[in-house]
Amino acid sequence: MRLFQRSNCRMPISRSTFTIILGILFGLSATHYLTTLKSLTDPVICGPEQQVSRSEELDIISLRADADVFTRSQSLPGHRRGLILVAIMTAAKYVDTRAYNVWKTWAQHIPGRVMIFVAEGTESIHEDMPLIRLKGVDDTYPPQKKSFAMVKWLAENMADEYDWFLRADDDLYIRGEELAAFLRSVDSSQAHIIGQAGLGNSAEYGLLALGSTDNYCMGGPGIVMSRETLLKVSPHLETCLQHMLTSHEDVELGRCIRKHVNVACTWNYEMQKLFHNNQSAIKESYAKNMKELKDAITLHPIKDPAVMRKVHLRNREIKLREARAQRSLLSSELSTAKAQTLVRMTPNRTIDLTPWDYINNNKILFCADRVNCPRHTVDLSIRTEIADTITQLFDEFNTNARQRGRVLQFQSLQYGYMRVEPTKGVDYVLDMLLWFKKFRPPNRTTISVRRHAYVQQTFGKLRSLAEGVFRSNMRANSTLIEDPTLHMIMPLRGRAAIFGRFAQHLKSICARGGDDLAVSLTIVLYSSEDEMENRETIEMLRSSHIPVSVIEMGDVAFSRGIALMRGAETLPANALLFFTDVDMLFTCDALKRIKSNTILNAQIYFPIVFSEFSHESWSENDKLLADAFHYGRGRGYFRHFGYGLAAMYKADLMDIGGFDTKIEGWGKEDVDLFEKAIKNGRLRVIRSPEPGLVHIYHPIHCDENMPTAQKDMCHGSKAASLASIDTLVEQIAQYA
């Protein structure tokens, strides 16, 4: 039996089907033939000069092999060349202060472009600032017209160039990297207006004519608009400006966008952190506490340019720390990387073992190897560093908190250990109380737990710079040229013999100083009984080719602050000033170090001088030494509480406010100047022992009629200069 029977069969094909199949085959063949023919007739050019079709309208240069990705991407049809354009409103009175500080700080780190909008006719002394002068606009406040004109200008001139547009004031700080990361997570093709939503303060609530579902983005922390929003609202800006219901330009801009674009400001609690607005103490905003910086994109308000620079420096420190942490993490993943261990250095000798400091509740530090041991209050710098370390630690703990459904929050530091390995870094052992929170139902819970953390901070690699490069980097924003001469300024009243010693010493120093040490002396001379002797000494110096100028003060009450300011006023802004006293002796190397440690518009120097004790307390060996430049414990001490000798350029002296000329008599004017220098924030202050500066002992007379604060300082200095502690102990031991 045959199960299968093979048969020859044919499927019938209709005429219409056959025609369709034949047409498809013909079309494919014709396309292949024409493509081949074109490739044979077109010229073939290899390498970077390859030609492209005219229909693509691309720039041939942009497609060269050596063009970077960003340059090539600009030529793609429809591509905008930047992520964001930041438009800053300012007034003529702030353009050279607030606006310029913004331009020199965070504006240099924006992933796009920054423009500064001013009224028509506004001028600036800084030619590098990108000013846009709005025609027909003045500095009237509130700036409704300026704000709307700026948005209109952006829509008409820049709408096709950027994906996002941020309206800002001159007292706003923006973290460029964080702003870029945030905006790249949002669809820029849709209409958006982003910022911190507002309804008005308590006095204005209900008076801004806002609907039940309406709000506005507060102008202070910044308003971000997508390109779509900008284009849609632009045709209606003039109408909105003519029909304003309030005097607040940010409220009216939000109302206009809500009406004509149909979008409102982002209703999100997190925006209060991202676009931070501090209304508690505007004058002191972020001056002392910058804890909001790490979580924020913008900070407002910062009206003091010095605080703006301080915040910017802190932000760059955070970015540098993040970059170093990332580098350390990537280095640890290399196949050649060493396994991580808590023991970074194995001591070979007893003295190589670095002891730990014990910190109790982040308040008291116990130590064993320093002057202020065994216990003292934890320094502010250590508390700040530990707080930053803990913050970074918990940020890493909570990296994937949302996915895991749990979060860790710091409560308090119970105790800890800390040590510094000089060649490695800082080690911490931290015992902490923290909250362990689960926030996903049905397992929501909060538990207080105690945990140990072992933390290592690794020092970065050493980086060396030539002195010229270092000074150039420090003076990047300065337009003045440093005067190479060291101008010594010295008040003088009487004391002819002491001045004679000073002059002979200066003469010998200048004789062997070399061509790289040019010195001049400005004497602020008060009338006295031995004035003629002082004038003879001045002529002796002049005959030795030492430039000496004299400022006559006459018979008036002595004031060191007034005298030093009078001396400084006679010199140009780029002059290097060294404020000194007639009791000082110095070495040639010390004067060279003073020049090296002082940088125009960047750094000032307050050397700590070696002050002699009373010669009556010296040992016999100390009395036999030939010169003053010896530093035995019984001979003298470095006067860490004295700031009378200082070196700075005149421009920096004036910038910090100069000496207080209201202070009369002895003391306090130097402390006041030092405190001004520290509070200035822009200048780096160098404070270091200088063995080449020696204050020769002389009896100190404290006038009982001087103000209490000055009198206390005078008595303290007098007591400190009598004898060393060792000498006093020996004297007391004789009567024990």
Short mmCIF file of N, CA, C and O in Angstrom, two decimals, residues 526 558-566 569 579 653-654 656-676 710:
data_model
loop_
_atom_site.label_atom_id
_atom_site.label_comp_id
_atom_site.label_asym_id
_atom_site.label_seq_id
_atom_site.Cartn_x
_atom_site.Cartn_y
_atom_site.Cartn_z
N TYR A 526 57.70 112.98 63.95
CA TYR A 526 57.07 113.86 64.93
C TYR A 526 58.15 114.73 65.60
O TYR A 526 59.30 114.30 65.74
N PHE A 558 50.96 111.61 69.27
CA PHE A 558 51.45 110.48 68.48
C PHE A 558 50.32 109.48 68.23
O PHE A 558 49.57 109.10 69.14
N SER A 559 50.19 109.05 66.99
CA SER A 559 49.24 108.00 66.61
C SER A 559 49.87 107.17 65.52
O SER A 559 50.12 107.65 64.41
N ARG A 560 50.16 105.91 65.84
CA ARG A 560 50.82 105.05 64.86
C ARG A 560 49.94 104.82 63.63
O ARG A 560 50.42 104.79 62.50
N GLY A 561 48.64 104.65 63.86
CA GLY A 561 47.74 104.41 62.74
C GLY A 561 47.71 105.58 61.77
O GLY A 561 47.78 105.39 60.54
N ILE A 562 47.62 106.81 62.31
CA ILE A 562 47.61 107.99 61.46
C ILE A 562 48.94 108.12 60.71
O ILE A 562 48.97 108.42 59.51
N ALA A 563 50.04 107.89 61.42
CA ALA A 563 51.36 108.02 60.81
C ALA A 563 51.55 107.05 59.65
O ALA A 563 52.03 107.43 58.57
N LEU A 564 51.15 105.79 59.84
CA LEU A 564 51.33 104.81 58.78
C LEU A 564 50.44 105.12 57.58
O LEU A 564 50.84 104.91 56.42
N MET A 565 49.23 105.59 57.82
CA MET A 565 48.34 105.95 56.71
C MET A 565 48.90 107.16 55.95
O MET A 565 48.83 107.21 54.71
N ARG A 566 49.48 108.13 56.66
CA ARG A 566 50.08 109.28 56.00
C ARG A 566 51.24 108.83 55.11
O ARG A 566 51.42 109.34 53.99
N GLU A 569 49.84 107.09 51.96
CA GLU A 569 49.16 107.98 51.02
C GLU A 569 50.11 108.60 50.00
O GLU A 569 49.68 108.99 48.91
N PHE A 579 55.31 97.95 56.94
CA PHE A 579 55.17 98.76 58.15
C PHE A 579 56.09 98.20 59.23
O PHE A 579 55.97 97.04 59.62
N LEU A 653 45.85 97.53 50.99
CA LEU A 653 45.63 98.26 52.24
C LEU A 653 44.34 99.07 52.16
O LEU A 653 43.52 99.06 53.09
N MET A 654 44.14 99.76 51.06
CA MET A 654 42.94 100.57 50.90
C MET A 654 41.71 99.68 50.73
O MET A 654 40.61 100.04 51.18
N ILE A 656 41.04 96.83 52.17
CA ILE A 656 40.55 96.29 53.44
C ILE A 656 40.15 97.39 54.42
O ILE A 656 39.65 97.09 55.51
N GLY A 657 40.38 98.63 54.06
CA GLY A 657 39.91 99.73 54.90
C GLY A 657 40.99 100.51 55.62
O GLY A 657 40.70 101.51 56.29
N GLY A 658 42.26 100.08 55.51
CA GLY A 658 43.36 100.81 56.12
C GLY A 658 43.34 100.79 57.65
O GLY A 658 42.53 100.12 58.29
N PHE A 659 44.27 101.54 58.23
CA PHE A 659 44.36 101.64 59.69
C PHE A 659 43.23 102.52 60.22
O PHE A 659 42.76 103.44 59.55
N ASP A 660 42.81 102.22 61.44
CA ASP A 660 41.81 103.05 62.11
C ASP A 660 42.52 104.28 62.66
O ASP A 660 43.27 104.20 63.65
N THR A 661 42.29 105.43 62.05
CA THR A 661 42.98 106.65 62.45
C THR A 661 42.38 107.30 63.69
O THR A 661 42.88 108.33 64.16
N LYS A 662 41.32 106.70 64.23
CA LYS A 662 40.73 107.23 65.46
C LYS A 662 41.46 106.72 66.70
O LYS A 662 41.25 107.23 67.80
N ILE A 663 42.29 105.69 66.53
CA ILE A 663 43.03 105.11 67.66
C ILE A 663 44.27 105.96 67.92
O ILE A 663 45.09 106.16 67.03
N GLU A 664 44.41 106.43 69.13
CA GLU A 664 45.56 107.25 69.50
C GLU A 664 46.49 106.49 70.43
O GLU A 664 46.08 105.55 71.11
N GLY A 665 47.76 106.91 70.44
CA GLY A 665 48.71 106.32 71.37
C GLY A 665 49.19 104.94 70.94
O GLY A 665 49.34 104.64 69.77
N TRP A 666 49.40 104.08 71.96
CA TRP A 666 50.07 102.79 71.77
C TRP A 666 49.04 101.69 71.50
O TRP A 666 48.05 101.56 72.21
N GLY A 667 49.30 100.87 70.48
CA GLY A 667 48.61 99.61 70.32
C GLY A 667 47.21 99.65 69.74
O GLY A 667 46.60 100.69 69.55
N LYS A 668 46.72 98.46 69.42
CA LYS A 668 45.37 98.12 68.94
C LYS A 668 45.15 98.40 67.46
O LYS A 668 44.33 97.75 66.82
N GLU A 669 45.86 99.39 66.88
CA GLU A 669 45.65 99.67 65.46
C GLU A 669 46.10 98.49 64.60
O GLU A 669 45.53 98.24 63.53
N ASP A 670 47.13 97.74 65.08
CA ASP A 670 47.60 96.59 64.31
C ASP A 670 46.60 95.44 64.36
O ASP A 670 46.35 94.76 63.36
N VAL A 671 46.01 95.19 65.53
CA VAL A 671 45.01 94.14 65.67
C VAL A 671 43.79 94.45 64.81
O VAL A 671 43.22 93.58 64.14
N ASP A 672 43.40 95.72 64.80
CA ASP A 672 42.25 96.14 63.99
C ASP A 672 42.50 95.89 62.51
O ASP A 672 41.62 95.39 61.79
N LEU A 673 43.71 96.20 62.03
CA LEU A 673 44.04 95.98 60.62
C LEU A 673 44.04 94.49 60.29
O LEU A 673 43.54 94.08 59.22
N PHE A 674 44.59 93.68 61.19
CA PHE A 674 44.64 92.23 60.94
C PHE A 674 43.22 91.65 60.85
O PHE A 674 42.94 90.82 59.98
N GLU A 675 42.33 92.09 61.75
CA GLU A 675 40.95 91.60 61.71
C GLU A 675 40.25 92.02 60.43
O GLU A 675 39.47 91.26 59.85
N LYS A 676 40.54 93.23 59.94
CA LYS A 676 39.96 93.67 58.66
C LYS A 676 40.44 92.79 57.51
O LYS A 676 39.67 92.47 56.60
N GLN A 710 43.54 99.30 75.32
CA GLN A 710 44.94 99.52 74.97
C GLN A 710 45.84 99.34 76.18
O GLN A 710 46.95 98.79 76.07
#
